[in-house]
Short mmCIF file of C-alpha atoms in Angstrom, two decimals:
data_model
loop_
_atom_site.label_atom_id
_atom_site.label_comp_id
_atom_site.label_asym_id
_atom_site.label_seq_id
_atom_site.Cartn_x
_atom_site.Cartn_y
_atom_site.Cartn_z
CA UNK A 1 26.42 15.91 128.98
CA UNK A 2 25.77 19.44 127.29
CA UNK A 3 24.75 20.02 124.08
CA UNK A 4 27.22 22.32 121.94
CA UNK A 5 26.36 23.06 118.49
CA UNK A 6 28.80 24.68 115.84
CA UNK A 7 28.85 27.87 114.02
CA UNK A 8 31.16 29.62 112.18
CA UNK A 9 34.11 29.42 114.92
CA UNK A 10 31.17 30.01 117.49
CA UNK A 11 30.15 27.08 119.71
CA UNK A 12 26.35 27.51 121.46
CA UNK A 13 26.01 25.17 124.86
CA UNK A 14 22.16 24.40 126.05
CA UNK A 15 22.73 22.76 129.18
CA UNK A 16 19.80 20.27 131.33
CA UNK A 17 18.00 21.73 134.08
CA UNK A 18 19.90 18.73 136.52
CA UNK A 19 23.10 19.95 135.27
CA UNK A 20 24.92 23.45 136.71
CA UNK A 21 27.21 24.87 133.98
CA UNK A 22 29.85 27.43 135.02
CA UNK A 23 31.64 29.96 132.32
CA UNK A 24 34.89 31.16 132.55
CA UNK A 25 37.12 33.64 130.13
CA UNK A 26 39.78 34.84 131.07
CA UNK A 27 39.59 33.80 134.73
CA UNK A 28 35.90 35.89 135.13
CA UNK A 29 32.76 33.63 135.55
CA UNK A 30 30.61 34.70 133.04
CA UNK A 31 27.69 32.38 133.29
CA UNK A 32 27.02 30.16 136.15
CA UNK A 33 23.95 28.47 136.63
CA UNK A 34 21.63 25.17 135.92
CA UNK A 35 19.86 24.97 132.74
CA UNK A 36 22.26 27.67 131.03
CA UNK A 37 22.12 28.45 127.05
CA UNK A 38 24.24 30.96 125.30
CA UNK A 39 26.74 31.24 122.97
CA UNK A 40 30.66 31.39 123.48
CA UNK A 41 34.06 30.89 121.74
CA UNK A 42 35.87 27.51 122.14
CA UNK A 43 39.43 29.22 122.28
CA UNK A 44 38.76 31.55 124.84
CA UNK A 45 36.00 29.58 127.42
CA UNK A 46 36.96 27.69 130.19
CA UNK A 47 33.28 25.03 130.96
CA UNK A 48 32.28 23.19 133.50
CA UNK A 49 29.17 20.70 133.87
CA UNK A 50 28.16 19.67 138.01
CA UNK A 51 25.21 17.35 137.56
CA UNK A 52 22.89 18.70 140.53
CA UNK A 53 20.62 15.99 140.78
CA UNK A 54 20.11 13.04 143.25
CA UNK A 55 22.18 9.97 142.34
CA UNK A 56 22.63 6.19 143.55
CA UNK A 57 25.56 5.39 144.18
CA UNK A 58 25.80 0.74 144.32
CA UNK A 59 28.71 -0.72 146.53
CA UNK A 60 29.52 -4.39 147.38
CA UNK A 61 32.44 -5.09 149.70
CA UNK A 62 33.48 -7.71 152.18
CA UNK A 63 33.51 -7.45 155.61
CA UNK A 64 34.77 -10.13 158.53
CA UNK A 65 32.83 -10.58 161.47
CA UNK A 66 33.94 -11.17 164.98
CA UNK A 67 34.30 -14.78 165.06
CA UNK A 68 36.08 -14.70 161.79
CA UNK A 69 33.11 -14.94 159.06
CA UNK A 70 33.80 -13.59 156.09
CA UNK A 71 30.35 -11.68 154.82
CA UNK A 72 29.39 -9.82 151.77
CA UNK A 73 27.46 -6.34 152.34
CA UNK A 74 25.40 -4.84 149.67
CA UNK A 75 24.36 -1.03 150.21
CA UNK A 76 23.22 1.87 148.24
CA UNK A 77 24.25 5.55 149.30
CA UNK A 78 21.88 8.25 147.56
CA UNK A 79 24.09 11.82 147.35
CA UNK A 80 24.09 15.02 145.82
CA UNK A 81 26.40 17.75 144.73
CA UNK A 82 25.06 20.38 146.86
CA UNK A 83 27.76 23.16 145.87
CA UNK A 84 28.84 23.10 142.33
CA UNK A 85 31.25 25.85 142.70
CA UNK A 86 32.90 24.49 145.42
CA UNK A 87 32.84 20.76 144.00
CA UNK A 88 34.22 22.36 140.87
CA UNK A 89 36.95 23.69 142.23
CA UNK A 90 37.85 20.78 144.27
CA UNK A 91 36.83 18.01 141.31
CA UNK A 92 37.64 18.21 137.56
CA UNK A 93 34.38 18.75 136.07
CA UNK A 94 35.54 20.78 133.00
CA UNK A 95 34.24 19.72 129.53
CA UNK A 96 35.33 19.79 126.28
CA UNK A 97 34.09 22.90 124.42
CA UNK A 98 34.60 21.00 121.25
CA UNK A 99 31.90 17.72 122.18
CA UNK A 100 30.91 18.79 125.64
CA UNK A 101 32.19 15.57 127.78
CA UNK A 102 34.11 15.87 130.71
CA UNK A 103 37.53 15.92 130.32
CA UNK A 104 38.36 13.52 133.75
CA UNK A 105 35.79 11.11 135.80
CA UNK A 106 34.79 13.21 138.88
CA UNK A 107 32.06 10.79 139.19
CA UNK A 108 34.12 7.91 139.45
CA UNK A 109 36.23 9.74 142.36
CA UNK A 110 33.06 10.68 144.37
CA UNK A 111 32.03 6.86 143.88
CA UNK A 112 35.54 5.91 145.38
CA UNK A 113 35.06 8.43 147.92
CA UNK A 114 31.96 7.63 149.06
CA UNK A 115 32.52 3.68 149.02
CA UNK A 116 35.74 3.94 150.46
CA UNK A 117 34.38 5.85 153.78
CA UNK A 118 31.11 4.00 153.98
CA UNK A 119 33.21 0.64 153.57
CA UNK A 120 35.33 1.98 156.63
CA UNK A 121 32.52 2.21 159.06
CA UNK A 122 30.82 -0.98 157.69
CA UNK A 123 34.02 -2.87 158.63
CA UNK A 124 33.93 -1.27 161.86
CA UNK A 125 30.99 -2.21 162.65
CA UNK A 126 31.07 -5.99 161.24
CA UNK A 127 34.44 -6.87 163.38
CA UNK A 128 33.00 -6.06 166.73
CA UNK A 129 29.66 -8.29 165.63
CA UNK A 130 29.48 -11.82 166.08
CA UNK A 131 28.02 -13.79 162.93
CA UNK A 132 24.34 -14.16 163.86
CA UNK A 133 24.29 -11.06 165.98
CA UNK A 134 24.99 -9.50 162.41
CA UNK A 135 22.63 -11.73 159.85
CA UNK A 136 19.64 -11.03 162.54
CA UNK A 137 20.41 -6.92 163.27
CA UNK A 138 23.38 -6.27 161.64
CA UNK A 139 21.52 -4.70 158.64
CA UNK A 140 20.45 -1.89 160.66
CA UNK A 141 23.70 -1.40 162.61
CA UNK A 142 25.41 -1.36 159.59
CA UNK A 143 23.27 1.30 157.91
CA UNK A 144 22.90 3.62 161.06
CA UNK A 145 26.84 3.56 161.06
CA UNK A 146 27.25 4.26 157.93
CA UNK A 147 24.62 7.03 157.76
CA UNK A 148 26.51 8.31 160.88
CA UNK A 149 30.24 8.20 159.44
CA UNK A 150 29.18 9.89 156.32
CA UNK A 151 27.50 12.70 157.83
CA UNK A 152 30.70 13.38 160.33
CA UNK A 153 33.13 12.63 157.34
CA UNK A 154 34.65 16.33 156.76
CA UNK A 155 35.94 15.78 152.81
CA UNK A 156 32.26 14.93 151.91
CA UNK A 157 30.95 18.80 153.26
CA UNK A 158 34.53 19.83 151.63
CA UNK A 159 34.10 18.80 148.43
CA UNK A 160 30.46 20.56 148.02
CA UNK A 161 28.10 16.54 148.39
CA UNK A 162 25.64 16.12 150.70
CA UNK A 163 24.39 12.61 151.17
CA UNK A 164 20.79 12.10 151.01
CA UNK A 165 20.09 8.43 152.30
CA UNK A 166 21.85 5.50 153.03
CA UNK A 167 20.18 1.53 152.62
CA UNK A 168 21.86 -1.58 153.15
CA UNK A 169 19.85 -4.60 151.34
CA UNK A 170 21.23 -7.65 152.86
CA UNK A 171 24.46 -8.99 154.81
CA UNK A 172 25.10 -12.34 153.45
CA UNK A 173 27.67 -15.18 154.55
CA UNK A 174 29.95 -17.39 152.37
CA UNK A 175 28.09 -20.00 149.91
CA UNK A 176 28.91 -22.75 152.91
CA UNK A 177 28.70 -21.16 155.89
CA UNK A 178 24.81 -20.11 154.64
CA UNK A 179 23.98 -23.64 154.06
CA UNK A 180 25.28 -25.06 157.53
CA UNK A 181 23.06 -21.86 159.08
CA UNK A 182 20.27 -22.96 157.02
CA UNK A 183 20.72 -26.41 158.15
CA UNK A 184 19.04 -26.28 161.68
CA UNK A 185 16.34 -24.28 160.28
CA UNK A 186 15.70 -26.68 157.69
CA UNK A 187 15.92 -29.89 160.32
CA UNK A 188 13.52 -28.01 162.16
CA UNK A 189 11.31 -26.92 159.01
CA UNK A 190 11.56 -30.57 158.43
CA UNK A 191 10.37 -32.33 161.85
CA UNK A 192 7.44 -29.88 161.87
CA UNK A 193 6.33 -30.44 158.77
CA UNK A 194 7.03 -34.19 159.34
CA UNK A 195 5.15 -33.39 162.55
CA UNK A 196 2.21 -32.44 160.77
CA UNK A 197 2.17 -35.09 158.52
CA UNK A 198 1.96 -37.72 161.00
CA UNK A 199 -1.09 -35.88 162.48
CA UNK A 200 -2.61 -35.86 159.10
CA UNK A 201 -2.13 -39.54 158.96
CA UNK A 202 -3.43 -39.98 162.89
CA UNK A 203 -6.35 -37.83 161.52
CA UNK A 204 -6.73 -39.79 158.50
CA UNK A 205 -6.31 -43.02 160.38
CA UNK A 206 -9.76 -41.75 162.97
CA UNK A 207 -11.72 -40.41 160.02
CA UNK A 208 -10.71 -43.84 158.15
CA UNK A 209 -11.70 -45.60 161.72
CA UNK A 210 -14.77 -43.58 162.01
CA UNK A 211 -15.94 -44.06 158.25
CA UNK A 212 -15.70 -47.60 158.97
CA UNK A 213 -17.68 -47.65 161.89
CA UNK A 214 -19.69 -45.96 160.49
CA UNK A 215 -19.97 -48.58 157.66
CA UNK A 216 -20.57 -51.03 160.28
CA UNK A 217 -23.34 -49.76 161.91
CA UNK A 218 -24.89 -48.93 158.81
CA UNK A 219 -24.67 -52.83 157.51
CA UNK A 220 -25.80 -53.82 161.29
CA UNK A 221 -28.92 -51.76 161.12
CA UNK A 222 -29.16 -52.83 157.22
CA UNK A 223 -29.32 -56.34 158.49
CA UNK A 224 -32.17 -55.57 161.28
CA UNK A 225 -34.21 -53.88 158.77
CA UNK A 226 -33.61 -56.71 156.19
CA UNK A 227 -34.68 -58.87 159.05
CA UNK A 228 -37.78 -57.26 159.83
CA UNK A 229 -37.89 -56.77 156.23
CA UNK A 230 -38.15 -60.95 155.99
CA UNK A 231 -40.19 -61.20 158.68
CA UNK A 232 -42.98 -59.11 157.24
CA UNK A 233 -42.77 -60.46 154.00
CA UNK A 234 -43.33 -63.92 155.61
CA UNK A 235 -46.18 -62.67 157.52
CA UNK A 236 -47.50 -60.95 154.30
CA UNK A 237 -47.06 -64.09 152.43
CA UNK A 238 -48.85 -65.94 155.49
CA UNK A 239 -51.57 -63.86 155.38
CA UNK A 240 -51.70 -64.06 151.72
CA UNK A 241 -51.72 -67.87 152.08
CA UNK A 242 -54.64 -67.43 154.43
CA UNK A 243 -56.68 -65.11 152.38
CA UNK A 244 -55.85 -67.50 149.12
CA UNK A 245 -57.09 -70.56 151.43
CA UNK A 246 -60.40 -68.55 152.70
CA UNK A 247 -61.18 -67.51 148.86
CA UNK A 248 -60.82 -70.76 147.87
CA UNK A 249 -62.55 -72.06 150.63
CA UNK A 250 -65.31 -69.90 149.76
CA UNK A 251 -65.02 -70.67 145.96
CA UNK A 252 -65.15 -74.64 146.65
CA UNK A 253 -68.33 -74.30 149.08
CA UNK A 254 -69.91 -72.13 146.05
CA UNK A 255 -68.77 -74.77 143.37
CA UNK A 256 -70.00 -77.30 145.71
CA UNK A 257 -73.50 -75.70 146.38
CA UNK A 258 -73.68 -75.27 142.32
CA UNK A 259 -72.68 -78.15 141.71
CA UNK A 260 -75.47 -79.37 143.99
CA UNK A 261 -78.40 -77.30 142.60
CA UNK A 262 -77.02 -78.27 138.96
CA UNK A 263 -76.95 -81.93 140.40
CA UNK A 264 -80.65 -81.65 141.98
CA UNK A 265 -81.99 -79.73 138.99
CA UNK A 266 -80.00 -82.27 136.86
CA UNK A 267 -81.88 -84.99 138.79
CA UNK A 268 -85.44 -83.04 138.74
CA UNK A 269 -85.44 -82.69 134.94
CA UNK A 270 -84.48 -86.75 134.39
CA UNK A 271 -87.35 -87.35 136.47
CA UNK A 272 -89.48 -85.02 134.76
CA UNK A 273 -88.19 -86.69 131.24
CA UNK A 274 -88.75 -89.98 132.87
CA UNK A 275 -92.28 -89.20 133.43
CA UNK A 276 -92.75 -87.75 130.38
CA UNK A 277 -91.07 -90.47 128.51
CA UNK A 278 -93.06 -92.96 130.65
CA UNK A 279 -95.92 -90.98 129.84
CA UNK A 280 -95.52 -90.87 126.33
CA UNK A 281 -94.55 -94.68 126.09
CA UNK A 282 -97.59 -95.59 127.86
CA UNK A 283 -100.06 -93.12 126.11
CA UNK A 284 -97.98 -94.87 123.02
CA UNK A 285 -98.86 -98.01 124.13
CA UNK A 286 -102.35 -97.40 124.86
CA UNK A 287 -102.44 -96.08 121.20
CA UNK A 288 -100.93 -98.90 119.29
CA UNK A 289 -103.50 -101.33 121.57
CA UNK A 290 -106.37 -99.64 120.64
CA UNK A 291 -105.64 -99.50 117.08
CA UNK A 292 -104.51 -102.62 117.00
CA UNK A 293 -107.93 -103.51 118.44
CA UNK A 294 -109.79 -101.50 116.68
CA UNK A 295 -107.73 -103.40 113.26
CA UNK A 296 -108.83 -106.74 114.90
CA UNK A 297 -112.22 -105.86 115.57
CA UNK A 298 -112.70 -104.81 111.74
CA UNK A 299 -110.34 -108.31 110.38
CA UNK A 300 -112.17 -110.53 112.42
CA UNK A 301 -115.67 -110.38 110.64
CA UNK A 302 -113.79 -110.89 107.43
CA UNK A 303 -112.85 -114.35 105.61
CA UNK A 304 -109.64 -115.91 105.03
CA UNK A 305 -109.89 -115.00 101.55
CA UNK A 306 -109.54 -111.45 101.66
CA UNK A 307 -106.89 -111.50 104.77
CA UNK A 308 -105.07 -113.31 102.03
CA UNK A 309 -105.23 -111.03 99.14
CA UNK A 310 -104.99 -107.76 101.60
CA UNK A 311 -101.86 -109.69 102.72
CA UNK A 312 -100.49 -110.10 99.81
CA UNK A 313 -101.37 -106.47 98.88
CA UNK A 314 -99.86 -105.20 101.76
CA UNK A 315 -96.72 -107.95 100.74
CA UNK A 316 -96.55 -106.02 97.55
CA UNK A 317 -96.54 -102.49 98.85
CA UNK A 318 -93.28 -103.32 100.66
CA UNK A 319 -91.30 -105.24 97.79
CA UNK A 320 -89.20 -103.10 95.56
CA UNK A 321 -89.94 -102.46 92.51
CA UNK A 322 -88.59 -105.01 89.99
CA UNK A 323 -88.37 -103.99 86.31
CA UNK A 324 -87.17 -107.16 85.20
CA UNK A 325 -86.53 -110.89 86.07
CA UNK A 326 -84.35 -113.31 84.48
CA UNK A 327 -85.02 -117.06 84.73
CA UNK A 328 -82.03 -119.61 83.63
CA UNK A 329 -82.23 -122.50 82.59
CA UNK A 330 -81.66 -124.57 85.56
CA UNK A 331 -83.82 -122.17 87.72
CA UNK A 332 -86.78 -122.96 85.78
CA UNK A 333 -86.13 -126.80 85.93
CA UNK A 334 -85.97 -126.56 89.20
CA UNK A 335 -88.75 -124.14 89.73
CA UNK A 336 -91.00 -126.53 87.40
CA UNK A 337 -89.78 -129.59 89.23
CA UNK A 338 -90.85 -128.43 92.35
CA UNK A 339 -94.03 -127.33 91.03
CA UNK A 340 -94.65 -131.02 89.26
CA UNK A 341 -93.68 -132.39 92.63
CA UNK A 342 -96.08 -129.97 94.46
CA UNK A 343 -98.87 -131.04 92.10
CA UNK A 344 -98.24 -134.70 92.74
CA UNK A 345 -98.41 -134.25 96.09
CA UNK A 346 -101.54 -133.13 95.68
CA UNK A 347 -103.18 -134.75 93.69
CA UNK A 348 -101.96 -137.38 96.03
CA UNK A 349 -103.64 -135.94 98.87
CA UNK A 350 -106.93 -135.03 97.05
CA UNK A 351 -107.29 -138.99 96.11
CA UNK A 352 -106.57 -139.73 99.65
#
């Protein structure tokens, strides 16, 4: 849209470089060009705005197939107006000189244009195609015919456009009809990857096997070694045994020998004591005799007398001592009884 700016009954239009502006007064083109700014008079100027540059133009439309299948057909168709005096002429594109905005839709009829013709040769296309024929290559059928029809279609070249490209995006079937196509390719989707499940599980199931067999042998050569691990062990502990048996062995015949020398030493010294005791006891012997002798030989020259009173001595050397003696009553009676009965006795015996 051009920009138009007011002053004092004077209107001044700066148009975009995309945009071809065309200036008429009094039937004479006074400015004509892309990009244009100058100043003009809103009673007396006639304006027109062609936008130049490349635009995308969106359809949709249905199309039915040769067996009867409705399908939708989306496609973009990339034109441009190529001749802006001619597309002027043949296409309101005047503006108001008052707010600069177009005055009709010539857009809108170059969209109708354009989808209208492209539509055409679509539809061609789709109603000689079969349904699968046009999911699987119908996209670039569709396009090529298109592409084709608007490059022969005379009004386009008339009217000043020139289309630039042509894409279709996709050809798509009813809601229903996609899911019953899908189907198969699902079922199929399905069994393979069903397929490859039961080959994970078969795989599974031999490394499981395998593992297991694994685990087997492992416990059956665990058992040999703890085998051979019980059979060392009791020839070990045999051999230990023997060695235990051979040290004590050799322990008892040591005791034994020690005991022996202890025993025969033992035996030597009690005979040596005996002796010695014997020895003593005799020399002892021999001793007391000869001083008993030698006692007899000096008592025998002496009389009874003095044996008497060195008996009595010797008597009195061995009695305790006695500090004091009490004498009752009926001790001394009896003591002088006696001694009156000893005296007659002998006095007895001396008159006898």
């Amino acid at each position: 849209m051009a920009d138009i700016t007011r002053r004092l009954g004077w209107r001044h239009l700066r148009g975009a470089p995309t945009a071809h502006i065309r200036h008429h007064r009094s039937g004479k083109l006074l400015h004509d060009g892309p990009g244009l700014s100058f100043w003009f008079r809103a009673l007396t100027a006639a304006l027109s705005e062609v936008p130049v540059d490349d635009r995308e133009l969106a359809m949709t439309f249905h199309a039915r197939t040769s067996d009867f299948q409705d399908v939708a057909v989306q496609a973009t168709v990339t034109y441009r107006i190529s001749d802006p005096a001619l597309a002027s002429a043949r296409l309101d594109f005047s503006v108001d000189p008052d707010t600069g905005v177009w005055r009709g839709a010539p857009l809108e009829q170059l969209g109708t244009l354009l989808t209208e013709t492209a539509q055409q040769h679509a539809l061609a296309v789709l109603a000689r195609t079969p349904l699968a024929a046009a999911l699987v290559d119908g996209v670039t059928a569709v396009r090529e015919r298109i592409a084709t029809g608007l490059g022969a279609e005379p009004r386009l070249p008339a009217t000043g456009i020139e289309v630039v490209a042509v894409r279709v995006m996709a050809i798509r079937p009813e809601p229903e009809v996609e899911r019953a196509l899908r189907t198969p390719a699902r079922e199929q989707i399905q069994q393979e990857a069903d397929k490859a499940t039961y080959e994970r599980r078969a795989v599974a199931v031999e490394r499981e096997r395998a593992i297991a067999e694994n685990e087997l042998d492992s416990q059956i050569e665990l058992a040999r070694r703890e085998e051979q691990l019980v059979d060392q062990r009791g020839t070990n502990a045999r051999r230990e045994a023997e060695e235990h048996a051979a040290a004590d062995g050799v322990r008892a015949e040591a005791e034994a020998t020690r005991t022996v020398r202890l025993a025969d030493a033992e035996a030597a010294r009690s005979v040596r004591l005996a002796h010695a005791e014997a020895e003593g006891a005799r020399e002892v012997g021999d001793a007391r005799a000869h001083a008993q002798a030698a006692w007899l030989r000096v008592h025998a020259d002496v009389d009874v007398a003095t044996l008497h009173a060195l008996t009595g001595t010797r008597l009195a050397e061995n009695l305790p001592n006695i500090d004091s003696v009490t004498i009752s009553p009926d001790v001394l009676t009896g003591l002088l009884s006696r001694l009156g009965a000893g005296a007659g006795a002998g006095g007895d015996e001396v008159g006898a």
